[in-house]
Coordinates of C-alpha atoms in Angstrom, one line a residue:
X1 CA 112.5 34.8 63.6
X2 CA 116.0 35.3 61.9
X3 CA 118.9 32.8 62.4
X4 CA 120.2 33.8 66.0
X5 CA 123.9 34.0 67.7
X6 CA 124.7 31.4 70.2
X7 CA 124.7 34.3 73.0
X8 CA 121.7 33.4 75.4
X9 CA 121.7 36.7 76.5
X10 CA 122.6 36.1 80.7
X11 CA 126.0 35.8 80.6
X12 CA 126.3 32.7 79.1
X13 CA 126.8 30.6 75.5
X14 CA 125.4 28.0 74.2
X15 CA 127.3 25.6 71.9
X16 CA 127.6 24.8 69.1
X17 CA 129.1 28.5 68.7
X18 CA 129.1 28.3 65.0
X19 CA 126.2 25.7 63.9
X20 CA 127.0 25.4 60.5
X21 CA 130.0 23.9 58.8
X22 CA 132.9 25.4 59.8
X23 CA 134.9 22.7 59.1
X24 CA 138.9 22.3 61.1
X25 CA 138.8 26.0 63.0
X26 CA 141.8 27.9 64.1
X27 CA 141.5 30.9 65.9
X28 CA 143.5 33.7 67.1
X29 CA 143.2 37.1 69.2
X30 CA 145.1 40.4 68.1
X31 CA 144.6 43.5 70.5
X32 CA 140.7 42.8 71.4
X33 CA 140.1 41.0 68.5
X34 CA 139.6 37.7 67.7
X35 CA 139.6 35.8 64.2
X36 CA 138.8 32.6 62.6
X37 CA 139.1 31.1 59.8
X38 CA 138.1 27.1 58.4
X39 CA 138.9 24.8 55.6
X40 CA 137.0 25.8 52.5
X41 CA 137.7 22.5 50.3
X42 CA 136.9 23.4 46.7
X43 CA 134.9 26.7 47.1
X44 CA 135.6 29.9 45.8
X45 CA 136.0 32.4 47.6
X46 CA 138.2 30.2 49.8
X47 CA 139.6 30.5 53.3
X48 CA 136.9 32.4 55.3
X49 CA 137.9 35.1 57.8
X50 CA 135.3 35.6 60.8
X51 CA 135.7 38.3 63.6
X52 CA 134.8 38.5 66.6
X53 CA 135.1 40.5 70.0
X54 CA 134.0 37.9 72.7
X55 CA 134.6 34.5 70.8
X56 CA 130.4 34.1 71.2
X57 CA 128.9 36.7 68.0
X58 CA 131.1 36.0 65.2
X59 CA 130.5 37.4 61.4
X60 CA 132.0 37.0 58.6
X61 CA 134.4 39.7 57.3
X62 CA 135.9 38.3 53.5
X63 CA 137.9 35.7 52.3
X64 CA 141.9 35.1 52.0
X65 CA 141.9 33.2 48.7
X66 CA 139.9 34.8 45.7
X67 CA 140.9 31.8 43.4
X68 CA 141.7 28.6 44.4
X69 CA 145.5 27.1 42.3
X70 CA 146.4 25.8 40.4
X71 CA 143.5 27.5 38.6
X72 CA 143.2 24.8 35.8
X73 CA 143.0 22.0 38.4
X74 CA 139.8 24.0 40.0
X75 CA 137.6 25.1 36.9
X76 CA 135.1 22.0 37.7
X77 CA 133.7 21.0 41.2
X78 CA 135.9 19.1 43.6
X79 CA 134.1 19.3 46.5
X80 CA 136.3 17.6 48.6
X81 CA 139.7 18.7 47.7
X82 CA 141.2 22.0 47.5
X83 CA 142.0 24.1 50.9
X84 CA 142.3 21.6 54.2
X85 CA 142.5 22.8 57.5
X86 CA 144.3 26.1 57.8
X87 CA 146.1 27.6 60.4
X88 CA 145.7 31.4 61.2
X89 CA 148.6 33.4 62.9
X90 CA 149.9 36.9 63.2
X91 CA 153.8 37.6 63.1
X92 CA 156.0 40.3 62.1
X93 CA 152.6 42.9 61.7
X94 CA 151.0 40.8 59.2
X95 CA 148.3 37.7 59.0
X96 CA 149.8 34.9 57.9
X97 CA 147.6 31.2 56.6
X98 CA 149.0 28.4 55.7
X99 CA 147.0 24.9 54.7
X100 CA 147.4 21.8 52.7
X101 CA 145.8 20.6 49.5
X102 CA 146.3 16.8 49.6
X103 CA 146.9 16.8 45.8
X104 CA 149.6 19.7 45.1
X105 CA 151.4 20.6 48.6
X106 CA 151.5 23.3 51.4
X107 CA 150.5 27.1 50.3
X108 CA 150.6 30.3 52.1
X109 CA 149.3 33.0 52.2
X110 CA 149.7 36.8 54.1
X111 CA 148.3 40.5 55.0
X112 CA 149.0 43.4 56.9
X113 CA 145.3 43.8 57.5
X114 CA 142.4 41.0 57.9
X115 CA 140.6 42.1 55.4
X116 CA 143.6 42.6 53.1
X117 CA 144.7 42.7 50.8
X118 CA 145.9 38.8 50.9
X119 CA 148.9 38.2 48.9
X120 CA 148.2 35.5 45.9
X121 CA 148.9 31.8 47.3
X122 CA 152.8 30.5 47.9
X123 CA 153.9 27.0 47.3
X124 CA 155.7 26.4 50.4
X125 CA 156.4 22.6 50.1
X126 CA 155.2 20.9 47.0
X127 CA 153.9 16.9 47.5
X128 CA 151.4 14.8 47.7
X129 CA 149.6 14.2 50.7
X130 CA 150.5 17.2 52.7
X131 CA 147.7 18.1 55.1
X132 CA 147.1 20.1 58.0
X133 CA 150.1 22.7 58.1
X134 CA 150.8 24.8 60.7
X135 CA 153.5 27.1 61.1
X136 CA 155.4 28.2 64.4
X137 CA 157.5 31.0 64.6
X138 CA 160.0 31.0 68.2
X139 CA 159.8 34.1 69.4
X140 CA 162.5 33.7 72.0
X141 CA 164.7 32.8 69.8
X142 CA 163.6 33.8 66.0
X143 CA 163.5 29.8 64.3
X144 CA 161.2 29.2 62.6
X145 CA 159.3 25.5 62.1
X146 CA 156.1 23.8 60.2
X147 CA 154.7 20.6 61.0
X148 CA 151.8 19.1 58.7
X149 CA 150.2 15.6 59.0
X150 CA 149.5 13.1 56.0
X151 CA 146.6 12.0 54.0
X152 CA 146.9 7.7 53.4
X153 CA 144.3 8.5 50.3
X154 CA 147.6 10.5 48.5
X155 CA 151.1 9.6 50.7
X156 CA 150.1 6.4 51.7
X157 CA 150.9 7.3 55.6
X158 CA 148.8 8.6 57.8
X159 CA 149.2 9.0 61.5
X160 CA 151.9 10.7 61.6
X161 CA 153.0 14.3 62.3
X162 CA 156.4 15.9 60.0
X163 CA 158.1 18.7 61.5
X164 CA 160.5 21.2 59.4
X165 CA 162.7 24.4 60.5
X166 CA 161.0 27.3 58.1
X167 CA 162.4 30.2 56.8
X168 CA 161.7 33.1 58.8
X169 CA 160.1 34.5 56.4
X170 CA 157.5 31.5 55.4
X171 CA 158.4 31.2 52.0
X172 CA 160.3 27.7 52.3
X173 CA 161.8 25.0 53.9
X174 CA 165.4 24.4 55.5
X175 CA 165.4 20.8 55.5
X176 CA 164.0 17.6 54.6
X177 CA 161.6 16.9 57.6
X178 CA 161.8 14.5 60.4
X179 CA 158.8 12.6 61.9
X180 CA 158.2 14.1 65.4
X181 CA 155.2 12.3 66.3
X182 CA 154.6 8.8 65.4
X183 CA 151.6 7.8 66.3
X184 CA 151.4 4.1 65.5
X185 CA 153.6 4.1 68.7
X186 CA 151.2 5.1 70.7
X187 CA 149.0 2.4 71.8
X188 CA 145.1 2.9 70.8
X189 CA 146.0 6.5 68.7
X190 CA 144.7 6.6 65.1
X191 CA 144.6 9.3 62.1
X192 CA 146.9 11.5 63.9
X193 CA 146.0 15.0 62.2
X194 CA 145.3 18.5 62.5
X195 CA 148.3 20.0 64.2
X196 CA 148.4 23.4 65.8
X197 CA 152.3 24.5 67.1
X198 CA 152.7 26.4 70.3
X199 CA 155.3 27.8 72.7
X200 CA 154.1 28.2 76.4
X201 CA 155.5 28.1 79.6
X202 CA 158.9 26.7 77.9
X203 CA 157.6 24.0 76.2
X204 CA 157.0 23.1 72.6
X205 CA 153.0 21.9 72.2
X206 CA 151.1 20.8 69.6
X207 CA 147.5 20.3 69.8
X208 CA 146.4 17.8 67.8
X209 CA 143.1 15.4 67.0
X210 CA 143.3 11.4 66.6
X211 CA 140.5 9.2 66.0
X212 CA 138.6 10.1 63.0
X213 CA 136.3 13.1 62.9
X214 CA 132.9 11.0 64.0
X215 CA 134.4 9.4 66.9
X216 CA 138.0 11.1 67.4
X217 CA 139.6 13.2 70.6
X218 CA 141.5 16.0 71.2
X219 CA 145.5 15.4 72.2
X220 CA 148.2 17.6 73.7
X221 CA 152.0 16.9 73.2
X222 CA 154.8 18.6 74.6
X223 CA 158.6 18.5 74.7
X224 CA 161.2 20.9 75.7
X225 CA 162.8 20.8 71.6
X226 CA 160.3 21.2 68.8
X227 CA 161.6 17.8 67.2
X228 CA 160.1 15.9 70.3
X229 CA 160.5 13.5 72.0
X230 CA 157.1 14.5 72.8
X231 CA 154.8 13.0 75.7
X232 CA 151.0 13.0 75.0
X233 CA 147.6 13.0 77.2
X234 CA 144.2 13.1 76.0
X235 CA 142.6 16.6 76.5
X236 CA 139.1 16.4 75.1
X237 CA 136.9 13.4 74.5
X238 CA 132.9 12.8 74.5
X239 CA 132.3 11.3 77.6
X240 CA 129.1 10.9 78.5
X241 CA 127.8 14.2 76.8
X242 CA 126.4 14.1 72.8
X243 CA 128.6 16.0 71.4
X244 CA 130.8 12.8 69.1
X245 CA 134.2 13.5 68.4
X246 CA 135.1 16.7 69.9
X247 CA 138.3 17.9 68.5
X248 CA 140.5 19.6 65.9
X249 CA 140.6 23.6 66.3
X250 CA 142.9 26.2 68.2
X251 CA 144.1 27.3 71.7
X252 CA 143.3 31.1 72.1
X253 CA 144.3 33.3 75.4
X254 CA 142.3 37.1 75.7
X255 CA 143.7 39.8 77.0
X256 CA 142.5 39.2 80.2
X257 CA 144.5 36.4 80.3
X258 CA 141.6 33.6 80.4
X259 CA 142.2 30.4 78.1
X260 CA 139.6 29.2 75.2
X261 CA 139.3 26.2 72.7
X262 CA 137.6 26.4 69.6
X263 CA 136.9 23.0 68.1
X264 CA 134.5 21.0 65.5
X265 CA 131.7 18.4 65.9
X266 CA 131.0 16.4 63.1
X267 CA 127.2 16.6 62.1
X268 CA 126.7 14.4 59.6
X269 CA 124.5 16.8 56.4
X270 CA 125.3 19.6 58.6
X271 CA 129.0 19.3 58.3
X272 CA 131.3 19.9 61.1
X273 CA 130.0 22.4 63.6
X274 CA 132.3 24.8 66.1
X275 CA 132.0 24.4 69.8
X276 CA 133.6 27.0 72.1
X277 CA 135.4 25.4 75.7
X278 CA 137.0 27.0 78.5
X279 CA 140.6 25.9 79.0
X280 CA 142.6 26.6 82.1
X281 CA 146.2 24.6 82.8
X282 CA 146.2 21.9 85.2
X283 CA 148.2 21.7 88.2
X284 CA 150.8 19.6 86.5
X285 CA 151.0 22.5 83.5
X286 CA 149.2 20.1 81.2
X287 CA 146.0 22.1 79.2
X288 CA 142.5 21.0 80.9
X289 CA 139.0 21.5 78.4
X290 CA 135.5 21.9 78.7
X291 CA 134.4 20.3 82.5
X292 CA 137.8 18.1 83.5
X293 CA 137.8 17.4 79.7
X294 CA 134.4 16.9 78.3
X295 CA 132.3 19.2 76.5
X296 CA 130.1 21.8 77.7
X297 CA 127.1 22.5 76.7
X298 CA 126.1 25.9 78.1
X299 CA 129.0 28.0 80.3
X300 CA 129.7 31.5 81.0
X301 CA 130.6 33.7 78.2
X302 CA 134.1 34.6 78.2
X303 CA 135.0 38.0 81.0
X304 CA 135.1 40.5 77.5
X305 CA 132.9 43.6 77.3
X306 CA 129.7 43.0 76.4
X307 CA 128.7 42.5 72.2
X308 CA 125.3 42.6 70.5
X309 CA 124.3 39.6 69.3
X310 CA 125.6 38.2 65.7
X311 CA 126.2 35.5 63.7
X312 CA 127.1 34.9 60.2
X313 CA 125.0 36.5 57.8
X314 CA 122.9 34.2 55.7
X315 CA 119.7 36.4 53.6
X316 CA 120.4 38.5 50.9
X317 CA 118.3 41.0 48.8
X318 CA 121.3 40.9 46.8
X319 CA 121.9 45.1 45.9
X320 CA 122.9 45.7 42.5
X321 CA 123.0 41.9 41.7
X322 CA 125.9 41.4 43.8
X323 CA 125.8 39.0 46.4
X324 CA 127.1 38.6 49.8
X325 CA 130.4 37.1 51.6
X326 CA 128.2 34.3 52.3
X327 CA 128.2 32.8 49.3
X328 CA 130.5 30.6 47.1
X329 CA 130.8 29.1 44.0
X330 CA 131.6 25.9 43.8
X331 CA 135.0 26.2 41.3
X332 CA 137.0 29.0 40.3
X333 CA 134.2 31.3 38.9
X334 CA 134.3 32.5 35.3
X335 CA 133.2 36.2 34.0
X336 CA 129.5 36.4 33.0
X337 CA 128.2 34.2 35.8
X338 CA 126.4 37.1 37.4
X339 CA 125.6 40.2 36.5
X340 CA 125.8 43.7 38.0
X341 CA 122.9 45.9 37.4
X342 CA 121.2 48.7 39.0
X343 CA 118.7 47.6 41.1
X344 CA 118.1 44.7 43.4
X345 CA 118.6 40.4 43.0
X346 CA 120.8 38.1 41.9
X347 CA 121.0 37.7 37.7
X348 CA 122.4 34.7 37.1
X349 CA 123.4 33.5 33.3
X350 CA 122.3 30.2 32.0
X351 CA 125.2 28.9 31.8
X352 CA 125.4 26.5 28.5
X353 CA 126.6 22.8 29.8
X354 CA 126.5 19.4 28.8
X355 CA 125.7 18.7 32.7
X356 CA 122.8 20.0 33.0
X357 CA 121.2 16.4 34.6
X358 CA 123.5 16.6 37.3
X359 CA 124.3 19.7 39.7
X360 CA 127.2 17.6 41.2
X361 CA 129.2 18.7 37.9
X362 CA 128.4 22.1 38.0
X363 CA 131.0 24.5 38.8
X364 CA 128.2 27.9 38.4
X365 CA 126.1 26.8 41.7
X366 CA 126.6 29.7 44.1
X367 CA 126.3 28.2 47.7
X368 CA 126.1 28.6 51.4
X369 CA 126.0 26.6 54.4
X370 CA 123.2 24.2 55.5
X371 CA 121.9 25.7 59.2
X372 CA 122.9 22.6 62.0
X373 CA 119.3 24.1 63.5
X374 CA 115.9 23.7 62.0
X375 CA 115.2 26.2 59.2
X376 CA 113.2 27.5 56.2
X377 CA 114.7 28.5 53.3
X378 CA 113.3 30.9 50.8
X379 CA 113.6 32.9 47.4
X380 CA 111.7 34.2 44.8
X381 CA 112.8 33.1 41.2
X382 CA 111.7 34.5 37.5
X383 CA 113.5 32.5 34.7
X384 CA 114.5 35.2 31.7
X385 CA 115.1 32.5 29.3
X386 CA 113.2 31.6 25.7
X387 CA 115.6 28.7 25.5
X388 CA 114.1 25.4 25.1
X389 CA 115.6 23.1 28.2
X390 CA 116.5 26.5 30.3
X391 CA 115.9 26.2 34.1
X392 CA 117.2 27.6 37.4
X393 CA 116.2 26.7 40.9
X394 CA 116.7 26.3 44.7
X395 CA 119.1 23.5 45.6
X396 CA 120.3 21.0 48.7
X397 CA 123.6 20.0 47.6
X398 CA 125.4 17.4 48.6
X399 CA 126.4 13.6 47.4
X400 CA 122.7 13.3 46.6
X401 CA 121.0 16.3 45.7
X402 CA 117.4 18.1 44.9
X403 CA 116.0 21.3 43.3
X404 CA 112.7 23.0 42.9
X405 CA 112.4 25.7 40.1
X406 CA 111.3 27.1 36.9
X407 CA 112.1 25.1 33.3
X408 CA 111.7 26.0 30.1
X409 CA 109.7 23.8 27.6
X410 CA 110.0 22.9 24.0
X411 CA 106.5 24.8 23.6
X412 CA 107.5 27.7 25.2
X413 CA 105.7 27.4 28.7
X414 CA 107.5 27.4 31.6
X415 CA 106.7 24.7 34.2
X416 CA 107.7 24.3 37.6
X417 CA 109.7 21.1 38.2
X418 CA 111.5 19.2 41.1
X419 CA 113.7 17.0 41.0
X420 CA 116.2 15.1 42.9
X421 CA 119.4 12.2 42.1
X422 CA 120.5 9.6 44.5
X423 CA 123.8 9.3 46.3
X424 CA 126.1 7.7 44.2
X425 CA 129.5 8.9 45.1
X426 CA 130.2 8.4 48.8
X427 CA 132.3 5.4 47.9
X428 CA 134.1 6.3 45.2
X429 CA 137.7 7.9 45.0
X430 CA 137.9 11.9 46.0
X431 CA 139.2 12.5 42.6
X432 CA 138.1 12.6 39.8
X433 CA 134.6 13.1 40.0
X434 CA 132.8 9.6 39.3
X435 CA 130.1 8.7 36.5
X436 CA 127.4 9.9 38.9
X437 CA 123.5 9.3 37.8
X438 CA 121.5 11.5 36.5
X439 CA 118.3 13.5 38.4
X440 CA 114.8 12.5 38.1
X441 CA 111.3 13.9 39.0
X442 CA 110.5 14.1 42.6
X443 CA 106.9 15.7 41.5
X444 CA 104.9 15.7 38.7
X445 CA 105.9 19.0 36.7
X446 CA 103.2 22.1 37.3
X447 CA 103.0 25.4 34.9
X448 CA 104.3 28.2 35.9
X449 CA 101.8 31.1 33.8
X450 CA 103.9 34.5 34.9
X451 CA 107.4 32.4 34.6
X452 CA 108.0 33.1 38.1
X453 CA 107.6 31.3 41.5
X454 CA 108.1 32.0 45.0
X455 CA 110.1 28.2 46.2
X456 CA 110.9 27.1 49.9
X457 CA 112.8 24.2 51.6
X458 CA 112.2 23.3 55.3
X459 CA 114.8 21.6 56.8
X460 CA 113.8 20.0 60.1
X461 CA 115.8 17.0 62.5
X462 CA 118.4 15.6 60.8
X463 CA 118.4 17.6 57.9
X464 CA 114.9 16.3 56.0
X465 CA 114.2 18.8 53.7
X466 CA 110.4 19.2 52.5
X467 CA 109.7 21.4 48.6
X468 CA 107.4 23.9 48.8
X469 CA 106.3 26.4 46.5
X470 CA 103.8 29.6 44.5
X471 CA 103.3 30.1 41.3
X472 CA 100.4 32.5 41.9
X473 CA 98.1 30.1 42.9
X474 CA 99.5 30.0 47.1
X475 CA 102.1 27.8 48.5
X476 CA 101.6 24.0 47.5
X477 CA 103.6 21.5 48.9
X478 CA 106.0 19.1 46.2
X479 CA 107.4 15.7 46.3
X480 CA 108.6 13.6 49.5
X481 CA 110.8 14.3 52.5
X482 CA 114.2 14.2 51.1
X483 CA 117.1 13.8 53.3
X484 CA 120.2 15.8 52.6
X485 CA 123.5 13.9 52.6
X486 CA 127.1 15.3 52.8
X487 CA 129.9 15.0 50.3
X488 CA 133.0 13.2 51.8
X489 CA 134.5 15.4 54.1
X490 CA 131.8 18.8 53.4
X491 CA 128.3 19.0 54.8
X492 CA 125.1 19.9 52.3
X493 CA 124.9 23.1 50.8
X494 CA 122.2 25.6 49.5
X495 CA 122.9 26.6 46.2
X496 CA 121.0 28.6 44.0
X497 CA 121.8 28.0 39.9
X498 CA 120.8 28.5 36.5
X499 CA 122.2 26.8 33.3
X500 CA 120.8 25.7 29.4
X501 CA 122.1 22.3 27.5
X502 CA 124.9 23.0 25.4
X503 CA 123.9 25.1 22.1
X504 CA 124.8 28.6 20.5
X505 CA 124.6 32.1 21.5
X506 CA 123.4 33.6 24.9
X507 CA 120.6 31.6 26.3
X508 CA 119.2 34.3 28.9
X509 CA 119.2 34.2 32.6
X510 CA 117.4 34.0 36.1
X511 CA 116.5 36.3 38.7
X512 CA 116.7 35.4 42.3
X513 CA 115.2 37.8 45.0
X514 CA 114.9 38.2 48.9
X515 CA 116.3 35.1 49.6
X516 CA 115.9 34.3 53.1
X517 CA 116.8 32.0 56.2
X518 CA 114.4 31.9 58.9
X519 CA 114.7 29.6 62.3
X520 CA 111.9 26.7 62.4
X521 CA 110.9 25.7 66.0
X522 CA 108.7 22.2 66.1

């Protein structure tokens, strides 16, 4: 059975709506349609761009950001950096996202169209520390603002929220900025982050997370002027349900007129997760989520005309050896990574590096999402190389990592190896990457005859993966239970590579076919 929609099919929807990691949502609804888009830290394509017509099926239509910038600062991995929590709106006939990137400042970007095309980034406010940005544009009386929160790691502040009048158009600011929110005044409020501006009923509101993204809630604060004072109540918390942490995302009202919150729930190697909740206001005008503010778990779809089921797509056959809007490289990709060709799979160069021990490093893995649910992974890889120390494989990225696939040897045989390196990095600074070790076996190495395999991972409860694999003798099983871990602030990836130590001339390439995703119920 294929990966399936959270639509249950009755009427109703099951969260999470999005089990994979969608990390920091923000939503909004033009006409009948509705759009999301998530932080996309150091991948590339960045800033991914999902429709929808009932806020249940969602799929995913592109990308906003086709290279991440400054481009030199994102030709090697850095997982954890690059596009934080965006915020998607629509003003004056176009798309408009802006974001912070804690190490260079606030961008934006716009289109007249969803799919595009999206202008090339703009350095709204350059600094350090800048997160979270969220633009508001007063349509009553045609100011313009931005307010952004703070990363401690870069700014040394956190827990705090900045607000600035914008230029109309987006492409600067008009002052200086004034804390509007402190929330060290605010007894038992911590990591303040994540705002999302909004006029309603005559008030100014931000919605906006505290707590820390395991444990946090979701906050409301309004005033009658956009630079406060601003009053605050708890909207969203865990209460007695499982879902830890419930917050950060976007308020979104459908033409019918009904209120919806889209939000994350942080999953550990899954990565943060996106939960759908009703929202209705209160009798004293102040927003009220999920059931009196707790999650639900299951609740009536939203009153919108009926949608087949969807969900993001995840298995390729990969026509022509391009590949789908699933997948991402992990830096700014470089021509000659993949190439096009006539008929179907994925040809990916051996890329010459003198990381080849450790994936971590590697800005030519193409990745997608870990599935929150159980699942088994599968592709069919043949290794085109003669070059001594050549391989390619099947990966489960994260701050540890492990790979099954196809290596050449000094003799000329190809063998089928796994192998795996400890996590080593949670600890250390976001930037730059640190000393990490290098991989070892996780089985003993097995020939390959035909230089081809069939390789699988199962990932069951709490993402532990088990190695499977063919290589014309059936499916054998390899190496231990390995559990996938997440970077800092990204959950574990799937990545499918191939690379060569570092020498002369082309060293040949890897095929990857009918790779697939299937749900694995135990």
């Amino acid at each position: 059975m294929a990966l399936t929609s959270a639509d249950l099919g009755d009427g109703t929807y099951r969260n999470p709506v999005l089990d994979a990691d969608w990390s920091d949502p923000d939503l909004l609804c033009v006409g009948d349609d509705f759009y999301l888009t998530a932080s996309s830290f150091g991948r590339v394509p960045g800033l991914p761009l999902l429709h929808s017509r009932d806020l249940v099926n969602w799929t995913l239509v592109g990308h906003a950001l086709q290279l991440l910038e400054p481009a030199r600062d994102f030709r090697e991995p850095r997982h954890d950096c690059g596009v934080w929590a965006p915020s998607l709106r629509h003003h004056d006939d176009r798309f408009w996202i802006f974001w912070g990137d804690p190490d260079h400042g606030i961008f934006q970007v716009h289109a007249p169209e969803i799919r595009g095309p999206w202008t090339r980034p703009h350095l709204v406010k350059e600094g350090k520390g800048l997160i979270d940005a969220c633009p508001l544009w007063d349509e009553e009386t045609g100011e313009a603002y931005l307010v952004h929160a703070w990363a401690k790691s870069r700014a040394g502040v956190k827990n705090r929220l900045t607000g600035h009048r914008m230029r109309p158009d987006g492409t600067g600011l008009l002052d200086e900025g004034k804390v509007i929110i402190d929330a060290d005044r605010i007894p038992g409020w911590f990591t303040l982050e994540g705002p999302k501006a909004y006029r309603h009923d005559g008030w100014f509101w931000i919605f906006a997370p505290a707590g820390g993204v395991e444990t946090g809630w979701q906050g409301a604060f309004r005033s009658r002027g956009f630079f406060g004072p601003y009053e605050e109540r708890v909207v969203l918390e865990q209460g007695d349900t499982e879902v830890n942490g419930p917050h950060q995302g976007g308020w979104v009202r459908t033409r019918a007129g009904e209120d919806w919150f889209a939000h994350f729930q942080q999953r550990g190697p899954y990565g943060r997760v996106v939960h759908l909740q009703p929202m209705r206001w209160g009798d004293d005008s102040w927003p009220v989520l999920g059931d009196k503010g707790v999650p639900v778990a299951v609740h009536r779809k939203p009153r919108l005309p009926p949608q087949p089921p969807s969900a993001p797509a995840t298995d390729d056959d990969f026509p022509g050896g391009r590949f789908g809007r699933q997948w991402q490289w992990t830096a700014n990709p470089q021509d000659g990574w993949a190439t096009q060709h006539s008929g179907d799979g994925l040809r990916l160069s051996c890329v010459r590096t003198v990381d080849a021990q450790d994936l971590r490093r590697l800005p030519n893995v193409l990745t997608q999402r870990l599935p929150g649910a159980p699942a088994t992974v599968e592709v069919e890889l043949r290794l085109d190389s003669e070059e001594p120390g050549a391989r390619a494989g099947l990966a489960v990225l994260g701050d540890a990592f492990s790979w099954i696939g196809l290596q050449r040897e000094a003799d000329g045989s190809v063998r089928l190896v796994h192998r795996f390196a400890e996590s080593v990095a949670m600890g250390a600074p976001p930037t730059p990457l640190g000393q990490w070790g290098r991989e070892r076996d996780a089985a003993h190495p097995r020939e390959a005859p035909e230089g081809w395999a069939r390789l699988w991972i199962e990932s069951g409860a709490g993402a532990r993966c088990r190695f499977s694999y063919d290589v014309g003798g059936g499916r054998q099983p390899s190496g231990q239970v390995f559990a996938a871990t997440p970077w800092r602030w990204v959950g574990a990836l799937l990545g499918l590579f191939a690379l060569a130590p570092v020498g002369g001339g082309h060293a040949g390439a890897a095929s990857f076919t009918q790779f697939r995703i299937t749900s694995s119920f135990r």
